[in-house]
């Protein structure tokens, strides 16, 4: 059974930084992408950052220049470095892994979520 274990969330003041991590365990094959989504109260879930299997990254416009997604393949871990945090970054952040095995279509795995609160 695949598990995605997230850590690194917390309460910070505007302008401060956090680094989220997501460690994948269990049997996971044919990873297509790893990414971070977030959902704030009253808003729809949105894709924040994604890294494809080949290393290409993309970000939602609101975090470009502030957030960086990276991975450590040896540890099966994906990170989200969040700098210059703003109150509008407050949300529950979820790790996501998409797989595409030869015997299946795309399948999503989700972490439990970690709360990020940016407030003065």
Short mmCIF file of C-alpha atoms in Angstrom, two decimals:
data_model
loop_
_atom_site.label_atom_id
_atom_site.label_comp_id
_atom_site.label_asym_id
_atom_site.label_seq_id
_atom_site.Cartn_x
_atom_site.Cartn_y
_atom_site.Cartn_z
CA UNK A 1 0.00 0.00 0.00
CA UNK A 2 1.36 3.40 -1.00
CA UNK A 3 1.62 6.10 1.63
CA UNK A 4 2.55 9.76 1.21
CA UNK A 5 3.71 11.26 4.50
CA UNK A 6 3.84 15.06 4.61
CA UNK A 7 5.57 17.32 7.08
CA UNK A 8 6.78 20.90 7.45
CA UNK A 9 3.60 22.89 7.80
CA UNK A 10 3.02 25.38 10.55
CA UNK A 11 2.27 28.94 11.54
CA UNK A 12 4.55 31.69 10.25
CA UNK A 13 4.48 35.43 9.79
CA UNK A 14 4.38 37.12 6.38
CA UNK A 15 7.76 37.12 4.68
CA UNK A 16 8.99 33.99 6.42
CA UNK A 17 9.74 30.61 4.85
CA UNK A 18 8.71 27.00 5.18
CA UNK A 19 9.78 23.80 3.50
CA UNK A 20 7.24 21.05 3.02
CA UNK A 21 8.33 17.49 2.45
CA UNK A 22 6.47 14.44 1.21
CA UNK A 23 7.99 11.00 1.53
CA UNK A 24 6.52 8.16 -0.48
CA UNK A 25 6.63 4.65 0.88
CA UNK A 26 5.30 1.31 -0.23
CA UNK A 27 5.18 -0.09 -3.73
CA UNK A 28 4.90 2.72 -6.24
CA UNK A 29 5.74 2.38 -9.89
CA UNK A 30 5.79 4.40 -13.08
CA UNK A 31 5.59 7.85 -11.54
CA UNK A 32 4.34 10.42 -14.03
CA UNK A 33 4.53 13.49 -11.80
CA UNK A 34 4.81 14.67 -8.22
CA UNK A 35 3.21 17.85 -7.06
CA UNK A 36 1.62 20.00 -4.41
CA UNK A 37 -1.98 21.17 -4.29
CA UNK A 38 -3.59 23.50 -1.81
CA UNK A 39 -7.09 24.35 -0.72
CA UNK A 40 -8.03 27.43 1.25
CA UNK A 41 -11.38 27.84 3.03
CA UNK A 42 -14.09 28.76 0.56
CA UNK A 43 -11.87 28.16 -2.45
CA UNK A 44 -11.33 25.32 -4.87
CA UNK A 45 -8.28 23.12 -4.70
CA UNK A 46 -5.54 24.37 -7.00
CA UNK A 47 -2.29 22.98 -8.30
CA UNK A 48 0.59 24.91 -6.75
CA UNK A 49 3.65 23.20 -8.21
CA UNK A 50 4.44 20.08 -10.19
CA UNK A 51 7.56 18.25 -11.27
CA UNK A 52 7.39 15.75 -14.11
CA UNK A 53 9.37 12.54 -14.28
CA UNK A 54 11.83 14.18 -16.66
CA UNK A 55 12.46 17.07 -14.26
CA UNK A 56 10.33 19.79 -15.85
CA UNK A 57 8.58 22.01 -13.30
CA UNK A 58 5.62 24.35 -13.41
CA UNK A 59 3.91 26.65 -10.90
CA UNK A 60 0.73 28.56 -10.46
CA UNK A 61 1.35 32.22 -11.32
CA UNK A 62 0.79 33.45 -7.78
CA UNK A 63 3.82 31.55 -6.40
CA UNK A 64 6.29 31.90 -9.26
CA UNK A 65 9.58 33.27 -8.01
CA UNK A 66 8.75 32.41 -4.41
CA UNK A 67 8.20 28.64 -4.34
CA UNK A 68 10.48 25.89 -5.61
CA UNK A 69 9.58 22.24 -6.05
CA UNK A 70 12.33 19.64 -5.98
CA UNK A 71 12.78 15.93 -5.45
CA UNK A 72 15.23 13.43 -4.05
CA UNK A 73 14.76 10.27 -6.04
CA UNK A 74 16.96 8.20 -3.73
CA UNK A 75 14.65 9.03 -0.82
CA UNK A 76 11.40 9.04 -2.83
CA UNK A 77 10.74 12.48 -1.44
CA UNK A 78 9.40 15.68 -2.97
CA UNK A 79 9.86 19.10 -1.39
CA UNK A 80 8.23 22.48 -1.66
CA UNK A 81 10.40 25.38 -0.56
CA UNK A 82 8.13 28.33 0.17
CA UNK A 83 9.77 31.74 0.56
CA UNK A 84 8.30 35.19 1.10
CA UNK A 85 5.07 33.70 2.35
CA UNK A 86 1.92 35.78 2.15
CA UNK A 87 -1.38 35.52 4.01
CA UNK A 88 -3.04 34.35 0.80
CA UNK A 89 -0.78 31.28 0.88
CA UNK A 90 -2.72 30.04 3.91
CA UNK A 91 -4.22 26.67 3.03
CA UNK A 92 -4.06 22.95 3.56
CA UNK A 93 -1.30 21.64 1.30
CA UNK A 94 -1.56 18.14 -0.13
CA UNK A 95 1.16 16.10 -1.77
CA UNK A 96 0.14 14.32 -4.96
CA UNK A 97 1.75 11.59 -7.01
CA UNK A 98 0.40 10.51 -10.38
CA UNK A 99 1.36 7.14 -11.81
CA UNK A 100 0.89 5.61 -15.24
CA UNK A 101 1.78 1.92 -15.19
CA UNK A 102 1.73 0.08 -18.47
CA UNK A 103 -1.27 -1.91 -17.23
CA UNK A 104 -3.31 1.07 -16.08
CA UNK A 105 -4.30 4.65 -16.74
CA UNK A 106 -3.32 7.64 -14.64
CA UNK A 107 -3.87 7.16 -10.92
CA UNK A 108 -3.60 9.69 -8.12
CA UNK A 109 -2.12 9.18 -4.67
CA UNK A 110 -2.65 11.83 -2.00
CA UNK A 111 -1.03 12.76 1.26
CA UNK A 112 -3.05 13.55 4.36
CA UNK A 113 -2.47 17.28 4.10
CA UNK A 114 -0.49 19.73 6.18
CA UNK A 115 -1.73 23.12 7.35
CA UNK A 116 0.17 26.25 6.40
CA UNK A 117 -0.96 29.43 8.12
CA UNK A 118 0.59 32.80 7.31
CA UNK A 119 -0.58 35.49 9.67
CA UNK A 120 0.72 38.51 11.53
#
